Amino acid sequence: MQNKQNIGELACLGGTPVFQEKLHVGRPNIGDRERLFARINELLDRRWLSNNGPFVHEFEQKIAGLIGVRNCIAMCNATVALEIAIRAAELKGEVIIPSFTFIATAHALQWQEITPVFCDIDPRTHNLDPRRVEELITPRTTGIIGVHIWGRACDVEALADIAKRHNLKLLFDAAHAFCCSYKGRMIGNFGDAEIFSFHATKFFNTFEGGAIVTNDDALAARIRLMKNFGFAGYDDVIYLGTNGKMNEASAAMGLTGLESLDDFISVNYHNYVAYRSGLRDLPGIHLISFDDAERCNYQYVIVEVDEAAAGIGRDVLVRILQAENVLARRYFYPGCHQMEPYRSCSPHAGLLLPETERLVQRVLSLPTGTAVGPDEIDKICQIICLVVEHAGDVKARVISQLIVTNPTGGKQANVV
Ligand code: T4K
């Protein structure tokens, strides 16, 4: 379909969607199928499907080598990996984390009856603000979990300094940050341990999966036991453990994906550059940037919408894009502190999180990855440009249409 020239052509106002098929954020990257199928056949022939099989072992070695870290323990997903890392590091009481993260970071603590204490972020980086972290430390605090949101590293040194001075453990939820670096050193080498996600929606996936990486050999040994029920040998359980194991099919997917890693990142990078050029100079539309001096996976294309400058708010823009089959997402709206059980436990937590509250109203994630190319990105940017250029009219018409279709919900209706 041709680019839209006037706002009457917008799908949310009755036009035909630009895209016939939905464009997703988090469309899985798949490596060479022949290589994958060969590995699947191999593991079937071997009849070794799980429990520290040869593919998992090879996968762990390769990840550790890539990151330059002493230990990698592959896991069934990053949420269980977080839970195990938290338990192995002996966190209890209260742990400071950002509210601006995927809910798994908070749930991994609460699941073990540890209280996540939500800390505000630095609006420039979207990551934990170390100055705010220090204010939240109490006698019950045992640790900090920083989250490298969008693959951009936390202020690792400041957090390490706070952790050291207050005798706290420091973990990093690096779910977004596989293959990213901080000051030239690969993420995975910081804090007591870091946790990667290899979920299907990540640029590199093992269907479901994750890993804990650490340079602490004793911690790694505990984690290895804990992810296998605490078994130290046949018939010998020496810890309270769980089942966090990665299976052989996931490792086969991972080994295959690793062979295409540079291609995945290259596609993401070129998509990011295409968005940057397509959205350049648009008032109120700010694409977050990455440090060219660092390694980055560019897996998230994140835009902040400043309603005052753009003339249109994030939620209306998301609604317009979704009608065009561009499934932009509001990661991470409304913030963990606004979700259960945290909202009920601490209904006024938002008062201490002004930057988080502001950001969750502005941020959106756009489709990228190997399922999207320059043509699609050009069209997505054209829609955004058209909307911002005619923001006043578009907003009035979209909102009046919402009132017609939902007269009782009115302007208060959640538009996405
Ligand atoms: N910490 C952080 C900071 C995280 O962001 C995450 C996960 C975790 C920890 C926990 O990691 P894991 O335990 O999951 O390993 C998705 C992912 O499920 C989640 O892994 C990810 N972060 C989060 C940011 O995004 P949803 O609820 O948005 O997923 P969903 O089903 O809406 O999928 C997103 C889009 O991807 C959809 O438009 C559909 C598309 N998709 C999805 C899947 C699964 C596909 O096209 N194919 C697929 O196979 O959470």
Coordinates of C-alpha atoms and ligand atoms in Angstrom, one line a residue:
M1 CA 0.0 0.0 0.0
Q2 CA 1.1 3.6 -0.8
N3 CA 2.1 5.9 2.0
K4 CA -0.9 7.8 3.5
Q5 CA -1.2 11.4 2.5
N6 CA -4.0 12.6 4.7
I7 CA -5.4 11.7 8.1
G8 CA -8.7 10.4 6.7
E9 CA -6.7 7.5 5.4
L10 CA -5.6 6.4 8.9
A11 CA -7.0 3.0 9.7
C12 CA -8.3 4.2 13.1
L13 CA -10.4 6.7 11.2
G14 CA -11.8 4.2 8.7
G15 CA -8.9 3.8 6.3
T16 CA -7.3 0.5 5.3
P17 CA -4.4 -0.6 7.5
V18 CA -1.0 0.1 6.0
F19 CA 0.1 -3.5 6.8
Q20 CA -2.0 -6.5 6.0
E21 CA -0.2 -8.6 8.6
K22 CA 0.6 -7.6 12.1
L23 CA 4.1 -6.3 12.8
H24 CA 5.1 -7.4 16.3
V25 CA 7.8 -6.3 18.7
G26 CA 9.7 -9.4 19.8
R27 CA 9.2 -11.5 16.6
P28 CA 11.6 -14.4 17.2
N29 CA 14.9 -14.6 15.2
I30 CA 15.5 -18.0 13.9
G31 CA 18.9 -19.1 12.7
D32 CA 19.8 -21.7 10.1
R33 CA 17.0 -24.2 10.1
E34 CA 19.1 -27.0 8.5
R35 CA 21.6 -26.6 11.3
L36 CA 18.8 -26.6 13.9
F37 CA 17.1 -29.7 12.5
A38 CA 20.4 -31.5 12.3
R39 CA 21.0 -30.8 16.0
I40 CA 17.4 -31.8 16.9
N41 CA 18.0 -35.1 15.1
E42 CA 21.3 -35.5 16.9
L43 CA 19.7 -35.1 20.3
L44 CA 16.8 -37.4 19.4
D45 CA 19.3 -40.1 18.2
R46 CA 21.3 -39.6 21.4
R47 CA 18.1 -39.9 23.5
W48 CA 19.5 -37.3 25.9
L49 CA 16.9 -34.6 26.2
S50 CA 17.7 -32.8 29.4
N51 CA 19.7 -32.9 32.7
N52 CA 23.0 -31.3 31.8
G53 CA 23.2 -32.8 28.3
P54 CA 26.1 -32.2 25.8
F55 CA 24.3 -29.4 24.0
V56 CA 23.7 -27.5 27.2
H57 CA 27.3 -28.0 28.2
E58 CA 28.5 -26.7 24.8
F59 CA 26.1 -23.8 25.0
E60 CA 27.3 -22.8 28.5
Q61 CA 30.9 -22.9 27.3
K62 CA 30.2 -20.8 24.3
I63 CA 28.3 -18.1 26.2
A64 CA 31.0 -17.9 28.9
G65 CA 33.6 -17.5 26.2
L66 CA 31.6 -14.8 24.4
I67 CA 31.1 -12.8 27.6
G68 CA 34.6 -13.5 29.0
V69 CA 33.1 -14.7 32.3
R70 CA 34.2 -17.7 34.4
N71 CA 30.8 -19.4 34.8
C72 CA 27.7 -19.7 32.8
I73 CA 24.7 -21.7 34.1
A74 CA 22.0 -22.2 31.5
M75 CA 18.4 -22.0 32.8
C76 CA 14.9 -22.8 31.7
N77 CA 14.0 -19.0 31.7
A78 CA 15.3 -15.8 33.2
T79 CA 12.6 -15.6 35.8
V80 CA 13.6 -18.8 37.4
A81 CA 17.2 -17.8 36.9
L82 CA 16.5 -14.6 38.9
E83 CA 14.8 -16.6 41.6
I84 CA 17.7 -19.0 41.9
A85 CA 20.4 -16.2 41.8
I86 CA 18.5 -14.3 44.5
R87 CA 18.4 -17.4 46.7
A88 CA 22.0 -18.5 46.0
A89 CA 23.1 -15.0 46.9
E90 CA 21.2 -15.3 50.2
L91 CA 19.1 -12.2 49.7
K92 CA 16.3 -11.7 52.2
G93 CA 14.3 -8.9 53.9
E94 CA 14.3 -6.0 51.4
V95 CA 15.9 -5.7 48.0
I96 CA 16.1 -2.4 46.0
I97 CA 15.0 -2.6 42.4
P98 CA 13.6 -0.2 39.8
S99 CA 9.8 -0.2 39.3
F100 CA 10.5 0.5 35.6
T101 CA 11.2 -3.0 34.6
F102 CA 9.3 -6.1 33.4
I103 CA 7.3 -7.6 36.3
A104 CA 9.5 -10.7 36.6
T105 CA 12.2 -8.7 38.4
A106 CA 9.8 -7.9 41.2
H107 CA 8.0 -11.2 41.2
A108 CA 11.3 -13.2 41.5
L109 CA 11.7 -11.5 44.9
Q110 CA 8.1 -11.5 46.2
W111 CA 7.8 -15.2 45.2
Q112 CA 10.4 -15.8 47.9
E113 CA 8.7 -13.4 50.4
I114 CA 11.5 -10.8 49.9
T115 CA 10.1 -7.3 49.7
P116 CA 11.0 -5.4 46.5
V117 CA 11.6 -1.8 47.4
F118 CA 11.0 0.3 44.3
C119 CA 13.5 2.9 43.4
D120 CA 13.2 5.8 40.9
I121 CA 15.1 5.9 37.7
D122 CA 17.4 8.5 36.0
P123 CA 15.2 9.8 33.2
R124 CA 18.2 10.1 30.9
T125 CA 19.1 6.4 31.1
H126 CA 15.8 4.8 32.2
N127 CA 18.0 2.9 34.7
L128 CA 18.2 2.9 38.6
D129 CA 19.3 6.3 39.9
P130 CA 22.1 5.5 42.4
R131 CA 21.4 8.7 44.4
R132 CA 17.8 7.4 45.1
V133 CA 19.1 3.9 45.8
E134 CA 21.1 5.0 48.8
E135 CA 18.1 6.8 50.3
L136 CA 16.1 3.6 50.4
I137 CA 18.6 1.5 52.3
T138 CA 17.3 0.3 55.7
P139 CA 18.6 -2.3 58.2
R140 CA 16.5 -4.9 56.4
T141 CA 18.1 -4.2 53.0
T142 CA 20.3 -7.1 51.8
G143 CA 20.8 -6.3 48.1
I144 CA 20.3 -4.3 45.0
I145 CA 19.2 -5.7 41.6
G146 CA 19.9 -3.3 38.8
V147 CA 18.2 -3.8 35.4
H148 CA 20.1 -2.9 32.2
I149 CA 17.0 -1.6 30.5
W150 CA 17.0 -1.8 26.7
G151 CA 20.6 -3.1 26.9
R152 CA 22.0 0.2 28.2
A153 CA 24.1 -0.6 31.3
C154 CA 23.2 0.7 34.7
D155 CA 25.7 3.0 36.5
V156 CA 27.6 -0.1 37.5
E157 CA 30.3 1.7 39.4
A158 CA 28.1 3.8 41.5
L159 CA 25.9 0.8 42.4
A160 CA 29.0 -1.3 43.2
D161 CA 30.3 1.4 45.4
I162 CA 26.9 1.6 47.3
A163 CA 26.8 -2.2 47.6
K164 CA 30.3 -2.3 49.0
R165 CA 29.8 0.5 51.5
H166 CA 26.6 -1.0 52.9
N167 CA 27.6 -4.6 52.6
L168 CA 24.9 -5.5 50.1
K169 CA 24.8 -8.1 47.4
L170 CA 24.5 -6.7 43.9
L171 CA 22.8 -8.6 41.0
F172 CA 21.9 -7.4 37.6
D173 CA 18.9 -8.4 35.6
A174 CA 20.6 -8.3 32.2
A175 CA 17.5 -9.8 30.4
H176 CA 17.9 -7.1 27.7
A177 CA 21.6 -6.9 27.6
F178 CA 23.1 -10.0 26.1
C179 CA 26.0 -9.0 23.9
C180 CA 26.1 -5.5 25.3
S181 CA 29.1 -3.9 26.9
Y182 CA 29.9 -1.3 29.6
K183 CA 33.1 0.7 29.2
G184 CA 34.3 -2.0 26.8
R185 CA 33.7 -4.9 29.2
M186 CA 30.9 -7.3 28.4
I187 CA 27.8 -7.2 30.5
G188 CA 27.8 -10.4 32.5
N189 CA 30.9 -9.5 34.4
F190 CA 29.5 -7.1 36.9
G191 CA 28.1 -7.5 40.4
D192 CA 27.8 -10.8 42.1
A193 CA 26.0 -12.3 39.2
E194 CA 24.0 -11.3 36.1
I195 CA 21.0 -12.9 34.5
F196 CA 20.3 -13.1 30.8
S197 CA 16.9 -13.9 29.1
F198 CA 16.8 -16.0 26.0
H199 CA 13.0 -15.9 25.7
A200 CA 11.5 -16.1 22.2
T201 CA 11.0 -12.4 22.1
K202 CA 14.6 -11.6 22.7
F203 CA 16.9 -11.0 19.7
F204 CA 18.7 -14.2 20.6
N205 CA 16.5 -17.0 21.9
T206 CA 16.4 -20.6 23.0
F207 CA 12.6 -20.8 22.7
E208 CA 12.4 -20.2 26.4
G209 CA 15.6 -19.9 28.3
G210 CA 18.1 -17.8 30.3
A211 CA 21.4 -18.0 32.0
I212 CA 23.2 -16.9 35.2
V213 CA 26.7 -15.7 34.6
T214 CA 29.2 -15.0 37.4
N215 CA 32.9 -14.8 38.1
D216 CA 32.3 -16.1 41.6
D217 CA 33.0 -19.8 41.5
A218 CA 31.5 -20.6 44.9
L219 CA 28.2 -18.9 43.9
A220 CA 28.2 -20.7 40.6
A221 CA 28.6 -24.0 42.4
R222 CA 25.6 -23.3 44.6
I223 CA 23.5 -22.2 41.6
R224 CA 24.4 -25.4 39.7
L225 CA 23.1 -27.4 42.7
M226 CA 20.0 -25.3 43.2
K227 CA 18.9 -25.5 39.6
N228 CA 18.9 -29.3 39.8
F229 CA 16.8 -29.8 43.0
G230 CA 20.0 -29.6 45.2
F231 CA 21.4 -32.9 44.0
A232 CA 25.1 -33.2 44.7
G233 CA 25.2 -36.8 43.3
Y234 CA 22.8 -39.8 42.9
D235 CA 20.6 -39.9 46.1
D236 CA 22.4 -37.0 47.7
V237 CA 20.5 -33.7 48.1
I238 CA 22.4 -31.0 50.0
Y239 CA 20.4 -27.9 49.3
L240 CA 16.8 -26.8 48.9
G241 CA 16.7 -26.7 45.1
T242 CA 14.2 -26.4 42.3
N243 CA 14.1 -27.3 38.6
G244 CA 15.7 -24.5 36.6
K245 CA 17.4 -26.7 33.9
M246 CA 17.6 -25.8 30.3
N247 CA 16.7 -28.7 28.0
E248 CA 18.6 -30.0 25.0
A249 CA 16.2 -28.7 22.3
S250 CA 16.6 -25.2 23.8
A251 CA 20.3 -25.5 23.8
A252 CA 20.2 -26.7 20.2
M253 CA 18.3 -23.6 19.3
G254 CA 20.8 -21.5 21.2
L255 CA 23.8 -23.0 19.6
T256 CA 22.2 -22.5 16.2
G257 CA 21.3 -18.9 17.0
L258 CA 24.8 -18.1 18.2
E259 CA 26.0 -18.9 14.7
S260 CA 23.9 -16.0 13.3
L261 CA 24.4 -13.6 16.2
D262 CA 26.2 -11.0 14.2
D263 CA 23.5 -11.1 11.5
F264 CA 20.7 -10.6 14.1
I265 CA 22.6 -7.6 15.6
S266 CA 23.4 -6.1 12.2
V267 CA 19.7 -6.2 11.2
N268 CA 18.7 -4.6 14.5
Y269 CA 21.3 -1.9 14.1
H270 CA 20.2 -1.1 10.5
N271 CA 16.6 -1.0 11.7
Y272 CA 17.5 1.3 14.5
V273 CA 19.4 3.6 12.1
A274 CA 16.4 3.6 9.7
Y275 CA 14.0 4.6 12.5
R276 CA 16.5 7.3 13.6
S277 CA 16.6 8.8 10.2
G278 CA 12.8 8.5 9.7
L279 CA 11.9 10.1 13.0
R280 CA 14.6 12.8 12.9
D281 CA 13.6 16.3 13.8
L282 CA 10.0 15.3 14.6
P283 CA 8.9 17.5 17.5
G284 CA 8.1 15.6 20.7
I285 CA 9.2 12.2 19.3
H286 CA 12.5 11.2 20.9
L287 CA 14.1 7.9 19.9
I288 CA 16.4 6.7 22.7
S289 CA 20.1 6.5 21.7
F290 CA 22.9 4.0 22.3
D291 CA 26.6 4.7 22.9
D292 CA 28.4 4.0 19.7
A293 CA 31.5 3.2 21.6
E294 CA 29.8 0.2 23.3
R295 CA 28.7 -3.1 22.0
C296 CA 24.9 -3.2 21.8
N297 CA 22.2 -5.6 20.5
Y298 CA 19.8 -2.8 19.4
Q299 CA 16.9 -5.2 20.1
Y300 CA 14.6 -2.5 21.4
V301 CA 13.5 0.6 19.4
I302 CA 12.2 2.8 22.1
V303 CA 10.5 6.2 21.6
E304 CA 9.5 8.7 24.2
V305 CA 6.5 10.9 23.3
D306 CA 6.4 14.3 24.8
E307 CA 2.7 15.2 24.3
A308 CA 3.2 19.0 24.8
A309 CA 5.7 19.1 21.9
A310 CA 4.3 16.4 19.7
G311 CA 0.7 17.6 20.1
I312 CA -0.4 14.0 20.6
G313 CA 0.0 11.6 23.5
R314 CA 1.7 8.2 23.6
D315 CA -1.6 6.3 24.1
V316 CA -3.4 7.9 21.1
L317 CA -0.3 7.2 19.0
V318 CA -0.1 3.6 20.1
R319 CA -3.8 3.2 19.2
I320 CA -3.2 4.7 15.8
L321 CA -0.3 2.4 15.1
Q322 CA -2.1 -0.7 16.3
A323 CA -5.0 0.1 13.9
E324 CA -2.3 0.1 11.1
N325 CA -1.2 -3.4 12.4
V326 CA 1.9 -2.0 13.9
L327 CA 1.7 -3.6 17.3
A328 CA 3.7 -1.0 19.3
R329 CA 3.9 -1.8 23.0
R330 CA 3.9 0.3 26.1
Y331 CA 6.8 -1.3 27.8
F332 CA 6.8 -1.0 30.9
Y333 CA 3.5 0.6 31.6
P334 CA 2.2 1.2 34.3
G335 CA 5.4 0.3 36.3
C336 CA 5.6 -2.6 38.7
H337 CA 4.5 -0.5 41.7
Q338 CA 1.1 -0.1 39.9
M339 CA 0.6 -3.9 39.5
E340 CA -0.5 -6.5 42.0
P341 CA 0.4 -7.4 44.6
Y342 CA 2.6 -4.3 45.0
R343 CA -0.2 -1.7 44.3
S344 CA -2.3 -3.0 47.2
C345 CA 0.7 -3.4 49.6
S346 CA 1.9 0.1 48.9
P347 CA -0.8 2.3 47.2
H348 CA 1.3 5.5 47.5
A349 CA 4.6 4.1 46.2
G350 CA 4.3 6.4 43.2
L351 CA 5.0 9.4 45.3
L352 CA 8.6 8.4 45.6
L353 CA 8.8 7.5 41.9
P354 CA 8.1 10.7 40.0
E355 CA 10.5 10.0 37.1
T356 CA 9.1 6.4 36.7
E357 CA 5.5 7.7 36.8
R358 CA 6.4 10.3 34.1
L359 CA 8.3 7.8 31.9
V360 CA 5.6 5.1 31.9
Q361 CA 3.2 7.6 30.3
R362 CA 5.6 8.5 27.5
V363 CA 7.4 5.4 26.4
L364 CA 6.6 3.0 23.5
S365 CA 8.4 0.2 21.8
L366 CA 8.4 -0.3 18.0
P367 CA 8.7 -3.4 15.9
T368 CA 12.2 -4.5 14.9
G369 CA 14.2 -7.6 14.3
T370 CA 14.6 -9.8 11.2
A371 CA 10.8 -9.7 10.5
V372 CA 11.0 -6.0 9.8
G373 CA 13.0 -4.2 7.1
P374 CA 13.6 -0.7 5.8
D375 CA 10.4 -0.6 3.7
E376 CA 8.2 -1.3 6.8
I377 CA 10.2 1.1 8.9
D378 CA 9.8 3.8 6.3
K379 CA 6.0 3.3 6.4
I380 CA 5.8 3.2 10.2
C381 CA 7.8 6.5 10.3
Q382 CA 5.6 8.0 7.6
I383 CA 2.5 7.3 9.8
I384 CA 4.1 8.9 12.8
C385 CA 5.2 11.9 10.8
L386 CA 1.7 12.3 9.4
V387 CA 0.1 12.1 12.8
V388 CA 2.5 14.6 14.4
E389 CA 2.1 17.0 11.5
H390 CA -1.7 17.0 11.9
A391 CA -1.6 16.2 15.7
G392 CA -4.5 18.6 16.7
D393 CA -6.9 17.2 14.1
V394 CA -5.9 13.6 14.5
K395 CA -6.3 13.8 18.3
A396 CA -9.7 15.5 18.1
R397 CA -11.0 12.9 15.6
V398 CA -9.6 9.9 17.4
I399 CA -10.9 11.0 20.7
S400 CA -14.4 11.9 19.3
Q401 CA -14.5 8.5 17.7
L402 CA -13.7 6.9 21.0
I403 CA -16.5 8.8 22.6
V404 CA -18.9 7.6 19.9
T405 CA -17.9 4.0 20.2
N406 CA -17.6 4.1 23.9
P407 CA -20.0 6.8 25.2
T408 CA -19.9 5.8 28.8
G409 CA -16.1 5.3 28.9
G410 CA -15.6 8.8 27.5
K411 CA -12.2 10.5 27.6
Q412 CA -11.3 8.5 30.7
A413 CA -11.3 5.3 28.7
N414 CA -7.9 3.5 28.6
V415 CA -7.3 4.0 24.9
V416 CA -5.0 1.1 24.3
Ligands
T4K1 N1 13.6 -9.2 33.3 C1 13.3 -8.3 32.3 C2 13.8 -6.9 32.4 C3 12.6 -8.8 31.2 O1 12.2 -7.9 30.2 C4 12.1 -10.1 31.2 C5 11.3 -10.6 30.1 C6 12.5 -10.9 32.3 C7 13.2 -10.4 33.3 C8 12.0 -12.4 32.3 O2 12.6 -13.1 31.3 P1 11.9 -14.6 30.9 O3 11.6 -15.3 32.2 O4 10.7 -14.3 30.0 O5 13.0 -15.3 30.2 C9 7.6 -10.4 26.7 C10 8.4 -11.6 27.1 O6 7.5 -12.7 27.4 C11 9.3 -11.4 28.2 O7 10.3 -12.4 28.1 C12 10.0 -10.1 28.1 N2 10.9 -9.8 29.2 C13 9.0 -9.0 27.9 C14 9.7 -7.6 27.7 O8 8.3 -9.2 26.7 P2 5.0 -9.9 26.8 O9 4.0 -10.2 27.9 O10 5.1 -8.6 26.3 O11 4.9 -11.0 25.6 P3 3.9 -11.2 24.5 O12 3.4 -12.5 24.5 O13 2.9 -10.0 24.5 O14 4.9 -11.0 23.2 C15 5.4 -9.8 22.7 C16 5.3 -9.8 21.2 O15 6.1 -10.8 20.6 C17 3.9 -10.0 20.7 O16 3.5 -8.9 19.8 C18 3.9 -11.3 20.0 C19 5.4 -11.5 19.6 N3 5.8 -12.9 19.7 C20 5.8 -13.5 21.0 C21 6.2 -14.8 21.1 C22 6.3 -15.5 22.4 C23 6.0 -13.6 18.6 O17 5.9 -13.1 17.5 N4 6.4 -15.0 18.7 C24 6.5 -15.6 19.9 O18 6.9 -16.8 19.9 O19 6.4 -10.3 27.5

